[in-house]
Every structure is written in structure tokens, then in C-alpha cells.
mmCIF file of C-alpha atoms in Angstrom:
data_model
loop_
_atom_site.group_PDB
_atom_site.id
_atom_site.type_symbol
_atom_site.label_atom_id
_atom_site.label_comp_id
_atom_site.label_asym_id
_atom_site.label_seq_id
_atom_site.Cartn_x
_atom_site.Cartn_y
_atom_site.Cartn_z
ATOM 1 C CA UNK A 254 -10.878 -7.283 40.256
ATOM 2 C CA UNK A 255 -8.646 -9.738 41.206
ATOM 3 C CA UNK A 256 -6.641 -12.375 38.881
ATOM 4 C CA UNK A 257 -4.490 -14.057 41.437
ATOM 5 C CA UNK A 258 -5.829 -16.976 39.835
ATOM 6 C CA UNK A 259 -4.233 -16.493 36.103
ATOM 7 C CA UNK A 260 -1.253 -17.605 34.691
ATOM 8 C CA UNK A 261 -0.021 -14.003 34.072
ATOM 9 C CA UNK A 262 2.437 -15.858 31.212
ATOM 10 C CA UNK A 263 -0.271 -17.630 29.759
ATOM 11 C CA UNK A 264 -2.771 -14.434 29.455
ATOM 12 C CA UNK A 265 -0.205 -12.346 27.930
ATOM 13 C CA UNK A 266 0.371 -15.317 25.340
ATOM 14 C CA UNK A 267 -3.628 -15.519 24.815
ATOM 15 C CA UNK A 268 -3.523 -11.675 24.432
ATOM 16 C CA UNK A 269 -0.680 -11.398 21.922
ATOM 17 C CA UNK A 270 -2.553 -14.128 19.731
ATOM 18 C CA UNK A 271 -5.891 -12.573 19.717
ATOM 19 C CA UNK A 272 -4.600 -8.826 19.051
ATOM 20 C CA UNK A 273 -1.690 -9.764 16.393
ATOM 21 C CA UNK A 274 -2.142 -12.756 14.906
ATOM 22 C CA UNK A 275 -3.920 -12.267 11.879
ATOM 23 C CA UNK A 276 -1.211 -8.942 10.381
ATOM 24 C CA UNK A 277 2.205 -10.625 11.807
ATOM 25 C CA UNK A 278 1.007 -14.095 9.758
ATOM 26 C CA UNK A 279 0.451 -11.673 6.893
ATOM 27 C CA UNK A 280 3.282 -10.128 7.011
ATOM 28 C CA UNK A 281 5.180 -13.343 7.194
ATOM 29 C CA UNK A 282 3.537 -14.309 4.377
ATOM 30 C CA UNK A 283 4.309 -11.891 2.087
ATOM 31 C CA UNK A 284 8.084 -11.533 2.959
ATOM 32 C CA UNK A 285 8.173 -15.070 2.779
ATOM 33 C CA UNK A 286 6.959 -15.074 -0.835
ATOM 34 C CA UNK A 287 8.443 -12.459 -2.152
ATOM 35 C CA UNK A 288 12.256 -12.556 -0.980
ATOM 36 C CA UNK A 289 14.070 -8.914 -0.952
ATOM 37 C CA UNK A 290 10.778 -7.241 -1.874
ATOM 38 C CA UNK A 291 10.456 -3.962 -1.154
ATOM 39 C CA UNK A 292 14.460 -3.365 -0.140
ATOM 40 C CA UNK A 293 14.506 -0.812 -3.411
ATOM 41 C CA UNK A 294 15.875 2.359 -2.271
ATOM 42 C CA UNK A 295 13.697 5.754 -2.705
ATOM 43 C CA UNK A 296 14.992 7.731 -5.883
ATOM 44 C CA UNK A 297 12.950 10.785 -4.424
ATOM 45 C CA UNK A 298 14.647 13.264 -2.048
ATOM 46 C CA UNK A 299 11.254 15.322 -2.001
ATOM 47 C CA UNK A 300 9.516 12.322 -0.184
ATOM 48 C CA UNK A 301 12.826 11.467 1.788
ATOM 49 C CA UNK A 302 11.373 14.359 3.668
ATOM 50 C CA UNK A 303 8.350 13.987 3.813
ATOM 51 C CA UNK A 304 6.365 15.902 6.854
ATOM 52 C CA UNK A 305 2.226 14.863 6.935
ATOM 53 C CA UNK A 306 0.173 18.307 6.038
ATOM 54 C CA UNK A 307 -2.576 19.781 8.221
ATOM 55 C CA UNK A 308 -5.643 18.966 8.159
ATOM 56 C CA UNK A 309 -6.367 22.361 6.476
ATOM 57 C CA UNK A 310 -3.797 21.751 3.902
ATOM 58 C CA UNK A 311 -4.938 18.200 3.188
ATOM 59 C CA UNK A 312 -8.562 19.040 2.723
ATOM 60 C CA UNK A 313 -7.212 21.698 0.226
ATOM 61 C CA UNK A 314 -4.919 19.588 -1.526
ATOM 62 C CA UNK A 315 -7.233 16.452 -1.434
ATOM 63 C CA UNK A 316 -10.923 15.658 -2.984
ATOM 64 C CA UNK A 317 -14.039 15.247 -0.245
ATOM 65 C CA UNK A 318 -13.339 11.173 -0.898
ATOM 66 C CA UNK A 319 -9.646 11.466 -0.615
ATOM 67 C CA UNK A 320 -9.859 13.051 2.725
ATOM 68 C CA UNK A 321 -12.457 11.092 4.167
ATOM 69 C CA UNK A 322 -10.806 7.571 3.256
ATOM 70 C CA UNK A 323 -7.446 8.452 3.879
ATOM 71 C CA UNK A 324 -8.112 10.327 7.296
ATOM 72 C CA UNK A 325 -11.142 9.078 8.435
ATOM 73 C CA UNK A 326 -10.917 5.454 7.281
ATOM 74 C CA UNK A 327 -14.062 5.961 4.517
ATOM 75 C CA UNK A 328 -14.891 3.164 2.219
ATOM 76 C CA UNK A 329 -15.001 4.496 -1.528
ATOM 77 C CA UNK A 330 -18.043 2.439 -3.454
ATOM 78 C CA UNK A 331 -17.214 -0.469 -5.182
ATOM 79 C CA UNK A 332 -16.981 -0.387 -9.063
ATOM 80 C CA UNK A 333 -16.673 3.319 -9.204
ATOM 81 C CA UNK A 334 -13.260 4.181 -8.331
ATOM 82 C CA UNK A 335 -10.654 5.136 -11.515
ATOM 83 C CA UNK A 336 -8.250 2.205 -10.580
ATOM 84 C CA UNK A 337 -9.885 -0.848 -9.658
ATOM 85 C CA UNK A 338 -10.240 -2.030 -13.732
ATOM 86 C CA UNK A 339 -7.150 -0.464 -14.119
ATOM 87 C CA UNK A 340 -4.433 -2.374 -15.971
ATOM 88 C CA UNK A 341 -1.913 -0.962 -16.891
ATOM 89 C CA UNK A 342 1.497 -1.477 -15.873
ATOM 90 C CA UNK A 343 3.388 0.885 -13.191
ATOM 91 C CA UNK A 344 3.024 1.817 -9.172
ATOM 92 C CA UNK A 345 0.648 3.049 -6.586
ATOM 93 C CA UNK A 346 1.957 5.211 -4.048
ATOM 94 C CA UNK A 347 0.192 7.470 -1.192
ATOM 95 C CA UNK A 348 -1.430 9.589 -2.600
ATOM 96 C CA UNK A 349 -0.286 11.936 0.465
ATOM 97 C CA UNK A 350 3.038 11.409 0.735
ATOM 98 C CA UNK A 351 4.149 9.938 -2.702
ATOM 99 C CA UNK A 352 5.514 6.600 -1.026
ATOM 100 C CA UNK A 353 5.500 3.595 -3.278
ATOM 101 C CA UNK A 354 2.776 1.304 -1.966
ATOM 102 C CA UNK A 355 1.817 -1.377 -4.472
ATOM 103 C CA UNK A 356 2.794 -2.610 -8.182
ATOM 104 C CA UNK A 357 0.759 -3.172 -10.985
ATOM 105 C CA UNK A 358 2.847 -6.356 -11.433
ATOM 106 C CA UNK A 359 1.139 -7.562 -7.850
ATOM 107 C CA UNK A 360 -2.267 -6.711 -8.944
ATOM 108 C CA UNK A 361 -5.498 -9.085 -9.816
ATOM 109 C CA UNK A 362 -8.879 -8.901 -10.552
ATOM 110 C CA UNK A 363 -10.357 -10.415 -7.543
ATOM 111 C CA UNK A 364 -13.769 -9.125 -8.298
ATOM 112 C CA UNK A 365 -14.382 -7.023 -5.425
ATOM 113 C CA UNK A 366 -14.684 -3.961 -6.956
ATOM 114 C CA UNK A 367 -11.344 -2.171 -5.444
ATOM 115 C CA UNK A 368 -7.798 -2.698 -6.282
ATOM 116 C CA UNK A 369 -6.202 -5.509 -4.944
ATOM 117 C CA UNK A 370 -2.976 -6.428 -4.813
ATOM 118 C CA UNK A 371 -1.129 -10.072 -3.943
ATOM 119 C CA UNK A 372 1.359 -7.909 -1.925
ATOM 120 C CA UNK A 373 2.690 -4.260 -0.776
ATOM 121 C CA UNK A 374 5.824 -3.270 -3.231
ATOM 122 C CA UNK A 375 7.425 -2.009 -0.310
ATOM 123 C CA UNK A 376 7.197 -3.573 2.570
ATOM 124 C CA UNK A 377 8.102 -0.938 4.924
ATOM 125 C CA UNK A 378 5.826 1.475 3.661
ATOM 126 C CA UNK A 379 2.646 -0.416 5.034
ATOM 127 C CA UNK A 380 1.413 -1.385 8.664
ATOM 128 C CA UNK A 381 -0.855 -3.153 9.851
ATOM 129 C CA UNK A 382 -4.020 -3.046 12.606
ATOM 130 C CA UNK A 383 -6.952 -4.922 13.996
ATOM 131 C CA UNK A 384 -9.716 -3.197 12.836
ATOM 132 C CA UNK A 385 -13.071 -3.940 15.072
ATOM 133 C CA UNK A 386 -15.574 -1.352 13.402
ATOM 134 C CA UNK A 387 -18.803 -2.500 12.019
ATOM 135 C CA UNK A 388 -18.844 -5.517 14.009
ATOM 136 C CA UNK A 389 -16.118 -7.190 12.256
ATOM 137 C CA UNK A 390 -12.283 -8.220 12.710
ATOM 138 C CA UNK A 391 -10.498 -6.833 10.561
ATOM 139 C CA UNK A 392 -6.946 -6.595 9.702
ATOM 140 C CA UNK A 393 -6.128 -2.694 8.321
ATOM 141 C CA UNK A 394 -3.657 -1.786 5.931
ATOM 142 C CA UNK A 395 -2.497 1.640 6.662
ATOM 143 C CA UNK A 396 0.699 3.525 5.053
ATOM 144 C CA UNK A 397 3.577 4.252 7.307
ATOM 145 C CA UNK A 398 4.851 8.012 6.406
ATOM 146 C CA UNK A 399 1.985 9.412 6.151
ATOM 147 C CA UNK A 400 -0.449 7.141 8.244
ATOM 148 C CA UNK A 401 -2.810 6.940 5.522
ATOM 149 C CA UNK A 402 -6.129 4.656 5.650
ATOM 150 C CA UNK A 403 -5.572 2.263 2.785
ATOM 151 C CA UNK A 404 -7.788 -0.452 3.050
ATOM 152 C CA UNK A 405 -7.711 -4.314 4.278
ATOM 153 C CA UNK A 406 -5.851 -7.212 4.121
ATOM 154 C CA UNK A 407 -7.774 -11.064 3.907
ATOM 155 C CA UNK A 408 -6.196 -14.007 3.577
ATOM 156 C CA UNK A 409 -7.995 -15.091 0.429
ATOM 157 C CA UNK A 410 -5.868 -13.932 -2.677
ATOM 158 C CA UNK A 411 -3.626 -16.053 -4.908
ATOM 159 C CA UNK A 412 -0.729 -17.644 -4.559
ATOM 160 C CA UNK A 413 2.060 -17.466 -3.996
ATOM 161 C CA UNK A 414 1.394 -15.337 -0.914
ATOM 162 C CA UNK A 415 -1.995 -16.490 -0.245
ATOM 163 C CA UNK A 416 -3.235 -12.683 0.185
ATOM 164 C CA UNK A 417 -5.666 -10.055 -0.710
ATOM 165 C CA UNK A 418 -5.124 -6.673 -0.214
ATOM 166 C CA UNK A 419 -8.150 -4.413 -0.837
ATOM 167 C CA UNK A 420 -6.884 -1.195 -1.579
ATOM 168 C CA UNK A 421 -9.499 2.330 -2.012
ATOM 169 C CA UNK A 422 -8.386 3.627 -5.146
ATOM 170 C CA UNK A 423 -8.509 6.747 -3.128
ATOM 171 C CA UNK A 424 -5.633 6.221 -0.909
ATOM 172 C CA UNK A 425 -3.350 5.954 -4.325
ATOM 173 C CA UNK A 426 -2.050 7.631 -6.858
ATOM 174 C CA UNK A 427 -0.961 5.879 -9.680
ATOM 175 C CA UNK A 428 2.547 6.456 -11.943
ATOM 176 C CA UNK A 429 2.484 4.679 -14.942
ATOM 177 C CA UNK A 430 5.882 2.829 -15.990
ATOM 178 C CA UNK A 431 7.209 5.356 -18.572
ATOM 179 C CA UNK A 432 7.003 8.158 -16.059
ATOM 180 C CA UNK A 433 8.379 6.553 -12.998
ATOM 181 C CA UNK A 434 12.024 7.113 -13.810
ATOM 182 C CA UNK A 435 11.477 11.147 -13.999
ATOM 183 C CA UNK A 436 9.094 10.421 -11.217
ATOM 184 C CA UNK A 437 12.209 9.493 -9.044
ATOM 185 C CA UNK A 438 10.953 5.521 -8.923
ATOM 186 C CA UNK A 439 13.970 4.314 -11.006
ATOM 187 C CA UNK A 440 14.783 1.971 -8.564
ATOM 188 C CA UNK A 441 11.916 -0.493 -9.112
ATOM 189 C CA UNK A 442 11.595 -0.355 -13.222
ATOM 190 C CA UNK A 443 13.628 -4.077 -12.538
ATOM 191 C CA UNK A 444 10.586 -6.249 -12.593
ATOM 192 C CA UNK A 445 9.060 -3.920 -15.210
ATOM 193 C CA UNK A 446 12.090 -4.424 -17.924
ATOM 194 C CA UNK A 447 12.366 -8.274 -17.061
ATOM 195 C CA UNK A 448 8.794 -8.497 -17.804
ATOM 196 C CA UNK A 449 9.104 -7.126 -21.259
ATOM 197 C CA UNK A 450 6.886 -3.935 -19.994
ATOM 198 C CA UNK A 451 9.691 -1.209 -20.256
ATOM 199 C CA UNK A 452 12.268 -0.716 -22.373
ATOM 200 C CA UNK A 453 15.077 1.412 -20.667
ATOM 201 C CA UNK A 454 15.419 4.698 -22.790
ATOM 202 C CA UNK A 455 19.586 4.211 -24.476
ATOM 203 C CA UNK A 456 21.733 6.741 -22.890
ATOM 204 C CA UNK A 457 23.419 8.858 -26.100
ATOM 205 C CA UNK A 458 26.854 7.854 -26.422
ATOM 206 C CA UNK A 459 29.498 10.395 -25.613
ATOM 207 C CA UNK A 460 32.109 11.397 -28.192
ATOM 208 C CA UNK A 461 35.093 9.762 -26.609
ATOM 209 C CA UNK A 462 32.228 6.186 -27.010
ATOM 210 C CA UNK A 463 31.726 6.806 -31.108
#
């Protein structure tokens, strides 16, 4: 078919807008809100080298939901799922590859029956994707390393970013605060201490310090 007739400028404008405008505004959004977030460095040098599992492997080390949400972009059922009533305080990371992924500092009850989250803790470790299954537009939320399905983003949560991320509790793994130093997550117990949640464990002073 011809198009001598298009602007080939303005169609590649149109296109752009159509296929990214909802995740790039999101994105903006949330960096926007949340200045430096998720510049932590990883504490981990297990997930530093991270390599994605078989399939084999995954279905081994995964449950039947796991697998199919992660890899096959499942929907868990509302309500029953171990961390959308969850409260308290610590991290979600992939539950494939151990990357942090959201805070419990981020997180509301937005009634939906899933986790959600105002924003990602770091923002590298999430991507996003225009999602067109079951007749809808959607804007997916998947991790980076390890490509995992994680959910959706809408632009109907809280301020100060404005955003909802709807997050299968299946996609995460959660680390409660007093176990994310020894987890190798030291670098974002910050927020955690300044919110009263943490109290850092005193190092024993050294004879030459008594």
C-alpha cells in the first residue's frame, strides 16, 4: 500500500504517542517524585550475577502459580495471595532473581486485592510495556534481570506520584527489615531507620575504643 500521502514525521510522532505514552509518563512520574530513588547500590554479589534459570529449573524451584505469573503473565486471585494485607515493614524483590523491586514504605491499601505500591524501590529494576491482552490497554510492569511478569501500572494511586502499581504477590518475595542487612539489602535500611522502623544493631566496641 502506498503512503505517499503521509507526513512520514508526523506518523512516527502519532506512533511514538500511542505505543509509549502511558509507561514513559509513568516513569516520569515516579522519578519526578521520588528524587535519587532507587540509586542504592546492590549489597548482594550473588544477584550481581545473576543468570535467568531454565525453564526446567524454574518450574522446580518455583510453585505452579509462581511459574505461571512470572513466565506466562498469570493473574493470581485477588484476596488470596500471602502479601496483599501484608504490613509489615521491609522489601519485595523478584522472587527469581532476588532484585529489590518495591518497599513496604511505598505500599497502600488500595483495595484491589494485590499489593500495590506508590512506586518501584529501584527504579532500574522495573520496565515497562503496553499490554493489549483481554481487550484492554494496559501498561505492564515487568522486572528487568530476570524479565519477570509483575503486574500493572494505572495512574490512579496517591500522591505524591499519582500511581498504582498492582503487583501479584507471586512475582515477590518479601525480606522483612531485620533480615535485610544479612540479606545483603543494607543499602536501603535509610528510609527504614529515619522512619523509626529499624534500629541499626551497635557495632561492639574494640579494645583500643573502651
Amino acid at each position: 500500500m502506498k503512503v505517499k500521502s503521509v507526513n512520514p514525521v508526523a506518523a512516527a510522532v502519532l506512533l511514538a504517542a500511542v505505543l509509549f505514552n502511558v509507561p514513559v509518563q509513568a516513569r516520569a512520574q515516579t522519578s519526578a517524585a521520588r528524587p535519587g530513588a532507587g540509586l542504592a547500590p546492590s549489597t548482594n554479589a550473588v544477584m550481581d550475577k545473576f543468570k535467568k534459570p531454565s525453564e526446567a529449573e524454574l518450574r522446580r524451584k518455583l510453585t505452579p502459580t509462581q511459574f505461571e505469573v512470572t513466565q506466562h503473565a498469570a493473574t493470581e486471585p485477588p484476596f488470596q495471595n500471602p502479601y496483599h494485607a501484608l504490613k509489615k515493614p521491609g522489601i519485595y524483590v523478584d522472587i527469581v532473581s532476588g532484585k529489590p523491586l518495591f518497599s513496604s514504605l511505598d505500599k497502600f491499601d488500595s483495595g484491589c486485592g494485590w499489593p500495590s505500591f506508590s512506586g518501584p524501590l529501584d527504579a532500574r529494576e522495573t520496565v515497562q510495556q503496553i499490554d493489549r491482552t483481554q481487550g484492554m490497554r494496559r501498561t505492564e510492569v515487568r522486572s528487568k534481570t530476570a524479565d519477570s511478569h509483575l503486574g500493572h501500572v494505572f495512574n490512579d494511586g496517591p500522591a505524591p506520584t499519582g500511581l498504582r502499581y498492582c503487583i501479584n504477590s507471586a512475582s515477590l518475595r518479601f525480606v522483612p527489615v531485620e533480615h535485610m542487612e544479612k540479606a545483603g539489602f543494607g543499602a536501603y535500611l535509610e528510609p527504614f531507620i529515619k522512619a523509626g522502623l529499624y534500629k541499626p544493631q551497635a557495632t561492639p566496641a574494640t579494645p583500643a575504643q573502651k
